[in-house]
XYZ file of N, CA and C in Angstrom:
198
model
N -9.785 6.435 -9.864
C -10.492 6.302 -8.529
C -11.021 7.608 -8.179
N -10.667 8.698 -8.816
C -11.281 10.027 -8.465
C -12.109 10.444 -9.582
N -13.334 10.783 -9.274
C -14.347 11.214 -10.322
C -14.726 12.629 -9.953
N -14.922 13.494 -10.942
C -15.428 14.805 -10.716
C -16.893 14.875 -11.321
N -17.764 15.307 -10.391
C -19.170 15.419 -10.748
C -19.696 16.846 -10.769
N -20.456 17.196 -11.628
C -20.990 18.541 -11.713
C -22.366 18.543 -11.020
N -22.684 19.595 -10.214
C -23.911 19.629 -9.544
C -24.925 20.347 -10.433
N -24.542 21.030 -11.527
C -25.461 21.628 -12.440
C -25.569 23.173 -12.089
N -26.027 23.937 -13.087
C -26.177 25.334 -12.885
C -24.845 26.043 -13.263
N -25.039 27.269 -13.624
C -23.784 28.038 -13.982
C -23.067 28.514 -12.715
N -21.802 28.485 -12.669
C -20.978 28.865 -11.554
C -20.987 27.818 -10.402
N -21.597 26.683 -10.584
C -21.546 25.667 -9.533
C -20.131 25.068 -9.399
N -19.700 24.699 -8.195
C -18.523 24.069 -7.930
C -18.537 22.572 -8.295
N -17.491 22.029 -8.858
C -17.394 20.645 -9.202
C -17.229 19.818 -7.828
N -17.881 18.686 -7.748
C -17.769 17.840 -6.569
C -16.711 16.761 -6.900
N -16.005 16.317 -5.895
C -15.113 15.265 -5.967
C -15.608 13.965 -5.247
N -15.643 12.869 -5.905
C -16.027 11.596 -5.351
C -14.953 10.599 -5.448
N -14.674 9.864 -4.334
C -13.781 8.761 -4.327
C -14.615 7.518 -4.589
N -14.374 6.787 -5.638
C -15.052 5.486 -5.880
C -14.057 4.361 -5.632
N -14.353 3.542 -4.537
C -13.398 2.535 -4.092
C -13.902 1.116 -4.413
N -13.096 0.336 -5.105
C -13.433 -0.995 -5.553
C -13.224 -2.027 -4.433
N -13.812 -3.191 -4.599
C -13.672 -4.318 -3.676
C -12.431 -5.149 -3.988
N -12.134 -5.996 -3.130
C -10.932 -6.948 -3.331
C -9.908 -6.642 -2.231
N -9.379 -7.654 -1.628
C -8.460 -7.501 -0.564
C -7.220 -6.691 -0.781
N -6.592 -6.850 -1.891
C -5.385 -6.062 -2.230
C -5.763 -4.659 -2.545
N -6.874 -4.410 -3.138
C -7.377 -3.072 -3.458
C -7.654 -2.312 -2.138
N -8.148 -2.998 -1.154
C -8.438 -2.410 0.101
C -7.141 -1.901 0.754
N -6.020 -2.599 0.705
C -4.716 -2.149 1.306
C -4.189 -1.032 0.499
N -4.337 -0.992 -0.812
C -3.846 0.071 -1.635
C -4.623 1.301 -1.356
N -5.867 1.181 -1.198
C -6.771 2.333 -0.934
C -6.378 3.105 0.258
N -5.992 2.405 1.299
C -5.534 3.126 2.616
C -4.408 4.052 2.287
N -3.438 3.593 1.598
C -2.269 4.417 1.299
C -2.643 5.539 0.354
N -3.458 5.244 -0.619
C -3.920 6.261 -1.570
C -4.675 7.413 -0.859
N -5.585 6.988 0.051
C -6.337 8.015 0.828
C -5.448 8.866 1.699
N -4.423 8.217 2.351
C -3.415 8.965 3.148
C -2.660 9.981 2.310
N -2.179 9.479 1.139
C -1.457 10.360 0.270
C -2.281 11.524 -0.259
N -3.477 11.259 -0.624
C -4.395 12.369 -1.209
C -4.642 13.353 -0.001
N -4.857 12.911 1.191
C -5.045 13.799 2.354
C -3.823 14.648 2.611
N -2.679 13.988 2.489
C -1.410 14.704 2.736
C -1.207 15.837 1.669
N -1.775 15.710 0.532
C -1.664 16.725 -0.523
C -2.850 17.604 -0.602
N -3.748 17.612 0.460
C -4.899 18.468 0.529
C -6.102 18.094 -0.384
N -6.129 16.929 -0.897
C -7.174 16.474 -1.726
C -8.232 15.794 -0.862
N -9.447 16.376 -0.793
C -10.536 15.704 0.012
C -11.717 15.366 -0.964
N -12.635 14.531 -0.485
C -13.768 14.128 -1.205
C -15.047 14.807 -0.716
N -15.964 15.097 -1.524
C -17.284 15.549 -1.131
C -18.133 14.342 -0.902
N -17.837 13.242 -1.517
C -18.570 11.964 -1.294
C -17.674 10.774 -1.576
N -17.912 9.701 -0.892
C -17.205 8.503 -1.090
C -18.220 7.281 -1.226
N -17.862 6.359 -2.134
C -18.684 5.175 -2.349
C -17.743 4.049 -2.571
N -18.221 2.829 -2.268
C -17.307 1.682 -2.534
C -18.148 0.383 -2.430
N -17.587 -0.728 -2.812
C -18.162 -2.097 -2.748
C -17.147 -2.956 -1.988
N -17.709 -3.850 -1.184
C -16.915 -4.886 -0.421
C -15.933 -4.074 0.471
N -14.638 -4.420 0.334
C -13.638 -3.708 1.240
C -13.566 -2.220 0.969
N -13.863 -1.863 -0.345
C -13.980 -0.426 -0.639
C -15.003 0.259 0.142
N -16.105 -0.399 0.336
C -17.208 0.260 1.192
C -16.783 0.410 2.662
N -15.991 -0.467 3.115
C -15.512 -0.362 4.518
C -14.493 0.790 4.545
N -13.559 0.905 3.571
C -12.726 2.105 3.637
C -13.445 3.446 3.436
N -14.455 3.436 2.494
C -15.291 4.603 2.346
C -15.991 5.021 3.618
N -16.554 4.073 4.334
C -17.191 4.355 5.619
C -16.229 4.886 6.605
N -15.033 4.332 6.678
C -13.992 4.853 7.603
C -13.661 6.216 7.283
N -13.352 6.518 5.922
C -12.985 7.837 5.453
C -14.098 8.833 5.780
N -15.369 8.508 5.497
C -16.446 9.424 5.738
C -16.524 9.695 7.205
N -16.348 8.706 8.105
C -16.382 8.898 9.523
C -15.314 9.836 9.977
N -14.214 9.770 9.500
C -12.995 10.606 9.875
C -13.122 11.972 9.374
N -13.884 12.195 8.323
C -13.966 13.526 7.645
C -15.321 14.118 7.739
N -16.215 13.613 8.629
C -17.514 14.208 8.797
C -17.404 15.463 9.708
N -18.313 16.299 9.420
C -18.261 17.572 10.257
C -19.381 17.602 11.300
């Protein structure tokens, strides 16, 4: 569920993306996963999802926007 993407160029920082799948049970699991990752200081530069994963991604993005 965690993907590392390179922005290109030498010395560029790797980006972290959370890719969240659809499906009711996945949606419930994702909530706990996102809470656990946040508790351990892991944050995403971008989040994407489908179906319930998109709803969780939108909520996560809203809570972590600057």
